[in-house]
Amino acid sequence: MLRRLRGLFSSDLAIDLGTTSTRVSVQGKGIVLDEPSVVAIRHGPSGTRNNDSILALGQAAKQMIGRAPGNIQVIQPIKDGVIADFAVTGEMLQQFIRRVQKSRAFQSSRRVVICVPYGATQVERRAIRESTMAAGAREVYLIEEPIAAAIGADLPVVNPTGSMVVDIGGGTTEVGVLSLGGIVHAVSLRVAGDKLDAAIISYIREKHGLVVGEATAARIKHEIGTAWHKSAARSTQFAGLHLGDGLPRSQDIDSSELHTTLSKCLYPIVGAIKTALEQAPPELSADVAERGIIITGGGALLRDIDHMLADETGLPVFIADDPRSCVVRGCAQALQGGDALGDVLLRE
Ligand SMILES: Nc1ncnc2c1ncn2[C@@H]1O[C@H](COP(=O)(O)OP(=O)(O)O)[C@@H](O)[C@H]1O
Ligand SMILES: [Mg+2]
């Protein structure tokens, strides 16, 4: 009875601390926070960090990118899958956790599971753990991102079967072959959504002579971008500053124009999948060949990326349900999964 009550009122948290977005889910409630991993800091007059204060967080901070005056710095503290600024990451994490807990009536148990990028150093892991403890967690468990993504995508990670998950986020793509709850082979590439945005920016500059920012490039990617040469054509309009006279101009753009640029950026992901299949033990590669590859992360939403990867690798490719939230759902399931999943949690 007591246990049932505890389960009912507990505020166990699962956190996906991503390059692009941070997502938090609460046991029994699902995802309660999904905000950009962005912090706006107002620098104090003396120039020392002691006088700095957090001005905005998440969506509010993201809106300040490219629009802030000199004394306000807008920071994305996690870059390319690594924590570039420990202090700001810690502060961001604590504020997000507090925000979630403020809206909760019961806080009897505060177990927190939080994912760390594959290959995170001991120092990074300790920093994440300490920030989470400082936010009031009683027990903190870490989980490696490819495992969390695979659990969230409903792959049978604890079985003696090879599974392959490809998580395409903003800063990194992680390709992992998993079996028996562990990572048999994994690689983290610094090629993901942000690189596609950068490629769109350079293409538009060269081809149309216009300068656009990251937000416009991302919108174009979401609306008409495609990874596959057979995708249906789509077009959209955007505004940019002309390189010649510096004046704003609007321009049409077509998906077939972008396809070559985008698919070139995705080559390294195809290469990493092939290498993983070669380097994993043959039994596991055979399992993957039979069962296919599952894609998670926001990059899985790029139009027809599954068809392109299937063409290039010759394997079946599936997009996970709600791919952006696989990691946080996987974290939550690992925490609630009892003994069967207990071993996937890292204790240090
Ligand atoms: N519909 C879409 N088409 C293409 N890319 C998308 C789409 N939706 C989101 N993305 C991209 O997914 C990336 C973010 O993925 P996400 O898994 O949330 O990242 P992270 O794990 O780094 O926080 C961004 O580069 C974003 O532009
Ligand atoms: Mg992610």
mmCIF file of C-alpha atoms and ligand atoms in Angstrom:
data_model
loop_
_atom_site.group_PDB
_atom_site.id
_atom_site.type_symbol
_atom_site.label_atom_id
_atom_site.label_comp_id
_atom_site.label_asym_id
_atom_site.label_seq_id
_atom_site.Cartn_x
_atom_site.Cartn_y
_atom_site.Cartn_z
ATOM 1 C CA MET A 1 0.000 0.000 0.000
ATOM 2 C CA LEU A 2 2.732 2.391 1.060
ATOM 3 C CA ARG A 3 4.658 1.558 -2.067
ATOM 4 C CA ARG A 4 1.625 2.185 -4.214
ATOM 5 C CA LEU A 5 1.083 5.539 -2.590
ATOM 6 C CA ARG A 6 4.725 6.427 -3.015
ATOM 7 C CA GLY A 7 4.525 5.534 -6.663
ATOM 8 C CA LEU A 8 1.454 7.689 -7.024
ATOM 9 C CA PHE A 9 2.921 10.794 -5.487
ATOM 10 C CA SER A 10 6.537 10.443 -6.392
ATOM 11 C CA SER A 11 8.140 13.034 -8.588
ATOM 12 C CA ASP A 12 10.742 10.889 -10.287
ATOM 13 C CA LEU A 13 12.176 12.846 -13.173
ATOM 14 C CA ALA A 14 13.701 11.816 -16.470
ATOM 15 C CA ILE A 15 15.811 14.401 -18.289
ATOM 16 C CA ASP A 16 17.163 14.562 -21.827
ATOM 17 C CA LEU A 17 19.809 17.283 -21.798
ATOM 18 C CA GLY A 18 20.130 17.761 -25.554
ATOM 19 C CA THR A 19 22.236 20.149 -27.632
ATOM 20 C CA THR A 20 19.112 21.711 -29.092
ATOM 21 C CA SER A 21 16.433 21.027 -26.500
ATOM 22 C CA THR A 22 16.058 19.889 -22.920
ATOM 23 C CA ARG A 23 13.082 17.685 -22.143
ATOM 24 C CA VAL A 24 11.841 16.601 -18.741
ATOM 25 C CA SER A 25 9.254 13.978 -17.975
ATOM 26 C CA VAL A 26 7.591 13.279 -14.638
ATOM 27 C CA GLN A 27 6.519 9.798 -13.685
ATOM 28 C CA GLY A 28 2.838 9.351 -14.404
ATOM 29 C CA LYS A 29 2.535 12.678 -16.211
ATOM 30 C CA GLY A 30 4.703 12.326 -19.294
ATOM 31 C CA ILE A 31 6.705 15.175 -20.785
ATOM 32 C CA VAL A 32 6.170 18.364 -18.819
ATOM 33 C CA LEU A 33 8.989 20.518 -20.196
ATOM 34 C CA ASP A 34 10.417 20.807 -23.706
ATOM 35 C CA GLU A 35 12.528 23.939 -24.077
ATOM 36 C CA PRO A 36 15.511 25.009 -26.181
ATOM 37 C CA SER A 37 18.826 24.481 -24.328
ATOM 38 C CA VAL A 38 19.553 28.207 -24.407
ATOM 39 C CA VAL A 39 20.386 30.665 -21.627
ATOM 40 C CA ALA A 40 20.539 34.475 -21.820
ATOM 41 C CA ILE A 41 22.909 36.037 -19.324
ATOM 42 C CA ARG A 42 23.113 39.691 -18.356
ATOM 43 C CA HIS A 43 26.687 40.627 -17.544
ATOM 44 C CA GLY A 44 27.192 42.829 -14.524
ATOM 45 C CA PRO A 45 29.007 46.164 -14.813
ATOM 46 C CA SER A 46 32.333 45.045 -13.306
ATOM 47 C CA GLY A 47 32.926 42.378 -15.936
ATOM 48 C CA THR A 48 33.400 39.591 -13.363
ATOM 49 C CA ARG A 49 31.087 36.590 -13.532
ATOM 50 C CA ASN A 50 29.938 37.250 -9.943
ATOM 51 C CA ASN A 51 27.653 40.001 -11.130
ATOM 52 C CA ASP A 52 26.142 37.996 -13.955
ATOM 53 C CA SER A 53 22.515 36.988 -13.759
ATOM 54 C CA ILE A 54 20.273 34.758 -15.818
ATOM 55 C CA LEU A 55 17.894 36.909 -17.785
ATOM 56 C CA ALA A 56 15.986 34.252 -19.676
ATOM 57 C CA LEU A 57 15.918 30.550 -20.292
ATOM 58 C CA GLY A 58 14.634 28.207 -22.995
ATOM 59 C CA GLN A 59 12.267 29.645 -25.598
ATOM 60 C CA ALA A 60 12.489 33.177 -24.183
ATOM 61 C CA ALA A 61 16.295 33.089 -24.442
ATOM 62 C CA LYS A 62 16.226 31.554 -27.916
ATOM 63 C CA GLN A 63 14.216 34.494 -29.195
ATOM 64 C CA MET A 64 17.079 36.783 -28.157
ATOM 65 C CA ILE A 65 19.629 35.041 -30.407
ATOM 66 C CA GLY A 66 20.999 37.635 -32.820
ATOM 67 C CA ARG A 67 18.922 40.372 -31.176
ATOM 68 C CA ALA A 68 20.693 41.034 -27.856
ATOM 69 C CA PRO A 69 22.673 44.157 -26.897
ATOM 70 C CA GLY A 70 26.338 43.921 -25.835
ATOM 71 C CA ASN A 71 25.792 43.295 -22.107
ATOM 72 C CA ILE A 72 23.520 40.311 -22.772
ATOM 73 C CA GLN A 73 25.040 37.059 -23.923
ATOM 74 C CA VAL A 74 22.880 34.307 -25.329
ATOM 75 C CA ILE A 75 24.564 30.954 -24.743
ATOM 76 C CA GLN A 76 23.902 27.435 -25.970
ATOM 77 C CA PRO A 77 25.945 25.734 -23.241
ATOM 78 C CA ILE A 78 26.005 22.304 -24.893
ATOM 79 C CA LYS A 79 27.778 22.278 -28.222
ATOM 80 C CA ASP A 80 28.438 19.340 -30.522
ATOM 81 C CA GLY A 81 27.177 16.991 -27.837
ATOM 82 C CA VAL A 82 29.729 18.161 -25.261
ATOM 83 C CA ILE A 83 29.197 20.500 -22.365
ATOM 84 C CA ALA A 84 31.016 23.636 -23.460
ATOM 85 C CA ASP A 85 30.112 25.683 -20.382
ATOM 86 C CA PHE A 86 29.746 23.708 -17.153
ATOM 87 C CA ALA A 87 28.546 26.577 -14.987
ATOM 88 C CA VAL A 88 25.817 27.671 -17.374
ATOM 89 C CA THR A 89 24.712 24.096 -18.116
ATOM 90 C CA GLY A 90 24.410 23.436 -14.379
ATOM 91 C CA GLU A 91 22.435 26.601 -13.802
ATOM 92 C CA MET A 92 20.114 25.842 -16.721
ATOM 93 C CA LEU A 93 19.510 22.302 -15.480
ATOM 94 C CA GLN A 94 18.729 23.492 -11.965
ATOM 95 C CA GLN A 95 16.300 26.136 -13.164
ATOM 96 C CA PHE A 96 14.471 23.699 -15.433
ATOM 97 C CA ILE A 97 14.170 21.170 -12.593
ATOM 98 C CA ARG A 98 12.879 23.853 -10.224
ATOM 99 C CA ARG A 99 10.354 24.978 -12.782
ATOM 100 C CA VAL A 100 8.997 21.447 -13.095
ATOM 101 C CA GLN A 101 8.897 20.880 -9.356
ATOM 102 C CA LYS A 102 7.137 24.139 -8.600
ATOM 103 C CA SER A 103 4.142 22.909 -10.511
ATOM 104 C CA ARG A 104 4.036 19.621 -8.576
ATOM 105 C CA ALA A 105 2.125 19.203 -5.348
ATOM 106 C CA PHE A 106 3.934 16.087 -4.092
ATOM 107 C CA GLN A 107 7.643 15.635 -4.030
ATOM 108 C CA SER A 108 8.145 12.606 -1.830
ATOM 109 C CA SER A 109 10.732 10.881 -3.940
ATOM 110 C CA ARG A 110 13.197 12.667 -6.131
ATOM 111 C CA ARG A 111 15.009 10.164 -8.211
ATOM 112 C CA VAL A 112 16.368 11.652 -11.373
ATOM 113 C CA VAL A 113 17.660 9.852 -14.420
ATOM 114 C CA ILE A 114 19.511 11.978 -16.913
ATOM 115 C CA CYS A 115 21.152 11.018 -20.155
ATOM 116 C CA VAL A 116 24.765 11.808 -20.980
ATOM 117 C CA PRO A 117 26.139 11.963 -24.516
ATOM 118 C CA TYR A 118 27.923 8.801 -25.615
ATOM 119 C CA GLY A 119 31.592 9.183 -24.724
ATOM 120 C CA ALA A 120 31.011 11.908 -22.103
ATOM 121 C CA THR A 121 34.118 12.221 -19.945
ATOM 122 C CA GLN A 122 34.232 11.463 -16.236
ATOM 123 C CA VAL A 123 34.456 15.212 -15.585
ATOM 124 C CA GLU A 124 31.336 15.895 -17.636
ATOM 125 C CA ARG A 125 29.433 13.118 -15.929
ATOM 126 C CA ARG A 126 30.403 14.400 -12.498
ATOM 127 C CA ALA A 127 29.358 17.934 -13.434
ATOM 128 C CA ILE A 128 25.939 16.749 -14.611
ATOM 129 C CA ARG A 129 25.469 14.637 -11.492
ATOM 130 C CA GLU A 130 26.473 17.453 -9.142
ATOM 131 C CA SER A 131 24.211 20.010 -10.806
ATOM 132 C CA THR A 132 21.300 17.612 -10.565
ATOM 133 C CA MET A 133 21.990 16.937 -6.883
ATOM 134 C CA ALA A 134 22.227 20.686 -6.286
ATOM 135 C CA ALA A 135 18.736 21.022 -7.741
ATOM 136 C CA GLY A 136 17.416 18.808 -4.953
ATOM 137 C CA ALA A 137 17.621 15.295 -6.385
ATOM 138 C CA ARG A 138 18.151 12.571 -3.808
ATOM 139 C CA GLU A 139 19.375 9.907 -6.199
ATOM 140 C CA VAL A 140 20.839 10.593 -9.615
ATOM 141 C CA TYR A 141 21.279 7.957 -12.293
ATOM 142 C CA LEU A 142 23.018 8.524 -15.588
ATOM 143 C CA ILE A 143 22.278 6.686 -18.793
ATOM 144 C CA GLU A 144 24.111 6.791 -22.087
ATOM 145 C CA GLU A 145 22.138 8.473 -24.828
ATOM 146 C CA PRO A 146 22.106 5.672 -27.455
ATOM 147 C CA ILE A 147 20.665 3.263 -24.877
ATOM 148 C CA ALA A 148 18.014 5.744 -23.782
ATOM 149 C CA ALA A 149 17.089 6.416 -27.425
ATOM 150 C CA ALA A 150 16.801 2.688 -28.131
ATOM 151 C CA ILE A 151 14.628 2.011 -25.070
ATOM 152 C CA GLY A 152 12.400 4.967 -26.006
ATOM 153 C CA ALA A 153 12.092 3.533 -29.517
ATOM 154 C CA ASP A 154 10.916 0.222 -28.011
ATOM 155 C CA LEU A 155 13.959 -1.771 -29.132
ATOM 156 C CA PRO A 156 14.588 -4.939 -27.125
ATOM 157 C CA VAL A 157 17.861 -3.600 -25.698
ATOM 158 C CA VAL A 158 18.245 -6.136 -22.904
ATOM 159 C CA ASN A 159 17.761 -9.157 -25.161
ATOM 160 C CA PRO A 160 20.688 -11.033 -26.688
ATOM 161 C CA THR A 161 19.799 -9.527 -30.070
ATOM 162 C CA GLY A 162 21.653 -6.860 -32.002
ATOM 163 C CA SER A 163 19.780 -3.569 -32.428
ATOM 164 C CA MET A 164 20.948 -0.461 -34.230
ATOM 165 C CA VAL A 165 19.806 3.003 -33.292
ATOM 166 C CA VAL A 166 20.774 6.179 -35.139
ATOM 167 C CA ASP A 167 19.925 9.297 -33.116
ATOM 168 C CA ILE A 168 20.171 12.460 -35.216
ATOM 169 C CA GLY A 169 20.009 15.512 -32.970
ATOM 170 C CA GLY A 170 21.047 19.122 -33.482
ATOM 171 C CA GLY A 171 24.778 18.862 -32.727
ATOM 172 C CA THR A 172 25.569 15.162 -32.995
ATOM 173 C CA THR A 173 24.443 11.939 -34.558
ATOM 174 C CA GLU A 174 25.021 8.826 -32.509
ATOM 175 C CA VAL A 175 25.128 5.469 -34.219
ATOM 176 C CA GLY A 176 24.962 2.584 -31.760
ATOM 177 C CA VAL A 177 24.814 -1.191 -31.952
ATOM 178 C CA LEU A 178 23.359 -2.553 -28.729
ATOM 179 C CA SER A 179 22.869 -5.950 -27.193
ATOM 180 C CA LEU A 180 22.183 -7.283 -23.683
ATOM 181 C CA GLY A 181 21.658 -3.789 -22.297
ATOM 182 C CA GLY A 182 25.085 -2.547 -23.364
ATOM 183 C CA ILE A 183 26.742 -0.658 -26.188
ATOM 184 C CA VAL A 184 28.732 -3.011 -28.405
ATOM 185 C CA HIS A 185 29.810 -0.377 -30.892
ATOM 186 C CA ALA A 186 28.999 3.318 -31.015
ATOM 187 C CA VAL A 187 30.247 6.444 -32.622
ATOM 188 C CA SER A 188 29.258 10.052 -32.147
ATOM 189 C CA LEU A 189 29.548 12.272 -35.222
ATOM 190 C CA ARG A 190 29.458 16.044 -35.192
ATOM 191 C CA VAL A 191 27.142 15.967 -38.164
ATOM 192 C CA ALA A 192 23.457 16.542 -37.461
ATOM 193 C CA GLY A 193 20.679 19.105 -37.872
ATOM 194 C CA ASP A 194 22.871 22.180 -37.242
ATOM 195 C CA LYS A 195 25.211 21.165 -40.073
ATOM 196 C CA LEU A 196 22.244 20.947 -42.439
ATOM 197 C CA ASP A 197 21.178 24.462 -41.431
ATOM 198 C CA ALA A 198 24.726 25.747 -42.034
ATOM 199 C CA ALA A 199 24.795 24.077 -45.454
ATOM 200 C CA ILE A 200 21.498 25.758 -46.389
ATOM 201 C CA ILE A 201 22.910 29.141 -45.317
ATOM 202 C CA SER A 202 25.989 28.714 -47.548
ATOM 203 C CA TYR A 203 23.949 27.402 -50.465
ATOM 204 C CA ILE A 204 21.620 30.426 -50.366
ATOM 205 C CA ARG A 205 24.582 32.780 -50.114
ATOM 206 C CA GLU A 206 26.340 31.255 -53.110
ATOM 207 C CA LYS A 207 23.375 30.506 -55.314
ATOM 208 C CA HIS A 208 21.045 33.413 -54.545
ATOM 209 C CA GLY A 209 23.510 35.989 -53.168
ATOM 210 C CA LEU A 210 21.409 36.374 -50.021
ATOM 211 C CA VAL A 211 22.320 36.255 -46.353
ATOM 212 C CA VAL A 212 19.927 34.413 -44.020
ATOM 213 C CA GLY A 213 20.161 33.416 -40.358
ATOM 214 C CA GLU A 214 19.910 30.013 -38.687
ATOM 215 C CA ALA A 215 16.213 30.311 -37.893
ATOM 216 C CA THR A 216 15.326 30.892 -41.560
ATOM 217 C CA ALA A 217 17.554 28.021 -42.676
ATOM 218 C CA ALA A 218 15.928 25.681 -40.146
ATOM 219 C CA ARG A 219 12.444 26.728 -41.283
ATOM 220 C CA ILE A 220 13.336 26.037 -44.921
ATOM 221 C CA LYS A 221 14.749 22.637 -43.899
ATOM 222 C CA HIS A 222 11.598 21.722 -41.957
ATOM 223 C CA GLU A 223 9.223 22.871 -44.697
ATOM 224 C CA ILE A 224 10.843 21.633 -47.889
ATOM 225 C CA GLY A 225 14.137 19.898 -47.022
ATOM 226 C CA THR A 226 14.605 16.322 -48.128
ATOM 227 C CA ALA A 227 17.295 13.675 -47.939
ATOM 228 C CA TRP A 228 16.118 11.637 -50.905
ATOM 229 C CA HIS A 229 16.406 12.221 -54.647
ATOM 230 C CA LYS A 230 12.950 10.747 -55.319
ATOM 231 C CA SER A 231 11.003 13.029 -52.918
ATOM 232 C CA ALA A 232 8.118 15.056 -54.325
ATOM 233 C CA ALA A 233 9.102 18.649 -55.163
ATOM 234 C CA ARG A 234 8.101 21.386 -52.719
ATOM 235 C CA SER A 235 8.854 25.066 -52.651
ATOM 236 C CA THR A 236 8.706 27.939 -50.178
ATOM 237 C CA GLN A 237 9.646 31.601 -49.875
ATOM 238 C CA PHE A 238 12.117 33.317 -47.616
ATOM 239 C CA ALA A 239 13.602 36.767 -47.103
ATOM 240 C CA GLY A 240 17.340 37.501 -46.955
ATOM 241 C CA LEU A 241 19.705 40.448 -47.183
ATOM 242 C CA HIS A 242 21.234 40.897 -50.613
ATOM 243 C CA LEU A 243 25.026 40.653 -50.611
ATOM 244 C CA GLY A 244 25.310 43.454 -53.170
ATOM 245 C CA ASP A 245 23.155 46.268 -51.804
ATOM 246 C CA GLY A 246 22.432 44.958 -48.292
ATOM 247 C CA LEU A 247 18.693 45.339 -48.793
ATOM 248 C CA PRO A 248 16.097 42.711 -47.887
ATOM 249 C CA ARG A 249 14.683 40.697 -50.732
ATOM 250 C CA SER A 250 12.301 37.752 -50.934
ATOM 251 C CA GLN A 251 13.128 34.652 -52.900
ATOM 252 C CA ASP A 252 11.509 31.337 -53.886
ATOM 253 C CA ILE A 253 13.378 28.132 -53.184
ATOM 254 C CA ASP A 254 12.722 24.611 -54.386
ATOM 255 C CA SER A 255 13.425 21.296 -52.639
ATOM 256 C CA SER A 256 15.269 19.847 -55.641
ATOM 257 C CA GLU A 257 17.790 22.715 -55.324
ATOM 258 C CA LEU A 258 18.495 21.742 -51.732
ATOM 259 C CA HIS A 259 18.571 18.010 -52.036
ATOM 260 C CA THR A 260 22.188 17.706 -53.252
ATOM 261 C CA THR A 261 23.443 20.039 -50.532
ATOM 262 C CA LEU A 262 21.613 18.153 -47.783
ATOM 263 C CA SER A 263 22.476 14.661 -48.969
ATOM 264 C CA LYS A 264 26.166 15.590 -49.166
ATOM 265 C CA CYS A 265 26.054 16.542 -45.465
ATOM 266 C CA LEU A 266 24.460 13.195 -44.626
ATOM 267 C CA TYR A 267 27.225 11.056 -46.242
ATOM 268 C CA PRO A 268 29.189 10.725 -42.975
ATOM 269 C CA ILE A 269 26.103 9.254 -41.281
ATOM 270 C CA VAL A 270 25.785 6.640 -44.025
ATOM 271 C CA GLY A 271 29.531 5.928 -43.653
ATOM 272 C CA ALA A 272 29.220 5.523 -39.875
ATOM 273 C CA ILE A 273 26.320 3.076 -40.255
ATOM 274 C CA LYS A 274 28.358 0.970 -42.701
ATOM 275 C CA THR A 275 31.405 1.030 -40.417
ATOM 276 C CA ALA A 276 29.267 0.001 -37.442
ATOM 277 C CA LEU A 277 27.924 -2.974 -39.398
ATOM 278 C CA GLU A 278 31.467 -3.993 -40.335
ATOM 279 C CA GLN A 279 32.919 -3.584 -36.862
ATOM 280 C CA ALA A 280 30.159 -5.186 -34.806
ATOM 281 C CA PRO A 281 30.421 -8.946 -34.219
ATOM 282 C CA PRO A 282 28.920 -10.760 -37.251
ATOM 283 C CA GLU A 283 25.991 -12.263 -35.311
ATOM 284 C CA LEU A 284 24.877 -8.814 -34.216
ATOM 285 C CA SER A 285 25.294 -7.299 -37.686
ATOM 286 C CA ALA A 286 23.175 -10.147 -39.028
ATOM 287 C CA ASP A 287 20.475 -9.309 -36.460
ATOM 288 C CA VAL A 288 20.556 -5.673 -37.561
ATOM 289 C CA ALA A 289 20.377 -6.645 -41.234
ATOM 290 C CA GLU A 290 17.288 -8.680 -40.460
ATOM 291 C CA ARG A 291 15.538 -6.347 -38.025
ATOM 292 C CA GLY A 292 16.593 -3.042 -39.552
ATOM 293 C CA ILE A 293 17.816 0.300 -38.266
ATOM 294 C CA ILE A 294 15.722 2.651 -36.170
ATOM 295 C CA ILE A 295 16.160 6.418 -36.383
ATOM 296 C CA THR A 296 15.409 8.769 -33.483
ATOM 297 C CA GLY A 297 16.010 12.474 -32.707
ATOM 298 C CA GLY A 298 14.693 15.545 -34.505
ATOM 299 C CA GLY A 299 16.789 14.740 -37.578
ATOM 300 C CA ALA A 300 14.573 11.693 -38.167
ATOM 301 C CA LEU A 301 11.900 14.207 -39.206
ATOM 302 C CA LEU A 302 13.891 15.304 -42.256
ATOM 303 C CA ARG A 303 11.663 14.278 -45.150
ATOM 304 C CA ASP A 304 12.399 10.817 -46.560
ATOM 305 C CA ILE A 305 15.587 10.296 -44.576
ATOM 306 C CA ASP A 306 14.433 6.700 -44.005
ATOM 307 C CA HIS A 307 14.194 6.074 -47.769
ATOM 308 C CA MET A 308 17.626 7.570 -48.380
ATOM 309 C CA LEU A 309 19.277 5.496 -45.617
ATOM 310 C CA ALA A 310 17.504 2.347 -46.810
ATOM 311 C CA ASP A 311 18.748 2.948 -50.381
ATOM 312 C CA GLU A 312 22.310 3.602 -49.240
ATOM 313 C CA THR A 313 22.635 0.738 -46.746
ATOM 314 C CA GLY A 314 20.336 -1.844 -48.335
ATOM 315 C CA LEU A 315 18.726 -2.427 -44.905
ATOM 316 C CA PRO A 316 15.198 -1.772 -43.672
ATOM 317 C CA VAL A 317 15.030 1.620 -41.915
ATOM 318 C CA PHE A 318 12.291 2.751 -39.526
ATOM 319 C CA ILE A 319 11.538 6.099 -37.960
ATOM 320 C CA ALA A 320 10.627 5.810 -34.271
ATOM 321 C CA ASP A 321 7.276 7.138 -33.087
ATOM 322 C CA ASP A 322 7.662 10.738 -31.924
ATOM 323 C CA PRO A 323 11.426 10.593 -32.576
ATOM 324 C CA ARG A 324 12.268 13.834 -30.735
ATOM 325 C CA SER A 325 11.114 12.465 -27.400
ATOM 326 C CA CYS A 326 12.609 8.953 -27.601
ATOM 327 C CA VAL A 327 15.540 9.798 -25.331
ATOM 328 C CA VAL A 328 13.471 11.257 -22.513
ATOM 329 C CA ARG A 329 10.923 8.431 -22.754
ATOM 330 C CA GLY A 330 13.771 5.916 -22.694
ATOM 331 C CA CYS A 331 15.248 7.571 -19.583
ATOM 332 C CA ALA A 332 11.886 7.354 -17.837
ATOM 333 C CA GLN A 333 11.393 3.713 -18.797
ATOM 334 C CA ALA A 334 14.887 2.806 -17.607
ATOM 335 C CA LEU A 335 14.081 4.267 -14.180
ATOM 336 C CA GLN A 336 10.757 2.483 -13.909
ATOM 337 C CA GLY A 337 11.841 -0.707 -15.565
ATOM 338 C CA GLY A 338 12.971 -2.392 -12.353
ATOM 339 C CA ASP A 339 15.623 -5.079 -12.432
ATOM 340 C CA ALA A 340 15.278 -5.854 -16.134
ATOM 341 C CA LEU A 341 16.488 -2.414 -17.109
ATOM 342 C CA GLY A 342 18.414 -1.547 -13.931
ATOM 343 C CA ASP A 343 21.770 -2.449 -15.432
ATOM 344 C CA VAL A 344 21.581 0.174 -18.148
ATOM 345 C CA LEU A 345 21.851 2.928 -15.520
ATOM 346 C CA LEU A 346 25.367 4.147 -14.778
ATOM 347 C CA ARG A 347 26.170 4.645 -11.126
ATOM 348 C CA GLU A 348 29.185 6.857 -11.641
HETATM 349 N N1 LIG B 1 10.686 18.484 -39.500
HETATM 350 C C1 LIG B 1 12.018 18.499 -39.390
HETATM 351 N N2 LIG B 1 12.800 18.289 -40.481
HETATM 352 C C2 LIG B 1 14.139 18.305 -40.376
HETATM 353 N N3 LIG B 1 14.804 18.499 -39.242
HETATM 354 C C3 LIG B 1 14.089 18.706 -38.119
HETATM 355 C C4 LIG B 1 12.662 18.717 -38.123
HETATM 356 N N4 LIG B 1 12.233 18.958 -36.860
HETATM 357 C C5 LIG B 1 13.339 19.101 -36.090
HETATM 358 N N5 LIG B 1 14.461 18.960 -36.843
HETATM 359 C C6 LIG B 1 15.861 19.115 -36.438
HETATM 360 O O1 LIG B 1 16.176 18.261 -35.369
HETATM 361 C C7 LIG B 1 17.274 18.829 -34.659
HETATM 362 C C8 LIG B 1 17.006 18.745 -33.180
HETATM 363 O O2 LIG B 1 16.813 17.419 -32.823
HETATM 364 P P1 LIG B 1 16.729 16.994 -31.261
HETATM 365 O O3 LIG B 1 16.659 15.521 -31.230
HETATM 366 O O4 LIG B 1 15.641 17.778 -30.616
HETATM 367 O O5 LIG B 1 18.144 17.545 -30.798
HETATM 368 P P2 LIG B 1 19.066 17.447 -29.515
HETATM 369 O O6 LIG B 1 19.115 16.031 -29.106
HETATM 370 O O7 LIG B 1 20.377 17.953 -30.032
HETATM 371 O O8 LIG B 1 18.483 18.362 -28.488
HETATM 372 C C9 LIG B 1 17.410 20.275 -35.109
HETATM 373 O O9 LIG B 1 18.531 20.384 -35.969
HETATM 374 C C10 LIG B 1 16.118 20.498 -35.884
HETATM 375 O O10 LIG B 1 16.279 21.446 -36.929
HETATM 376 MG MG MG B 2 19.123 14.256 -28.414
#
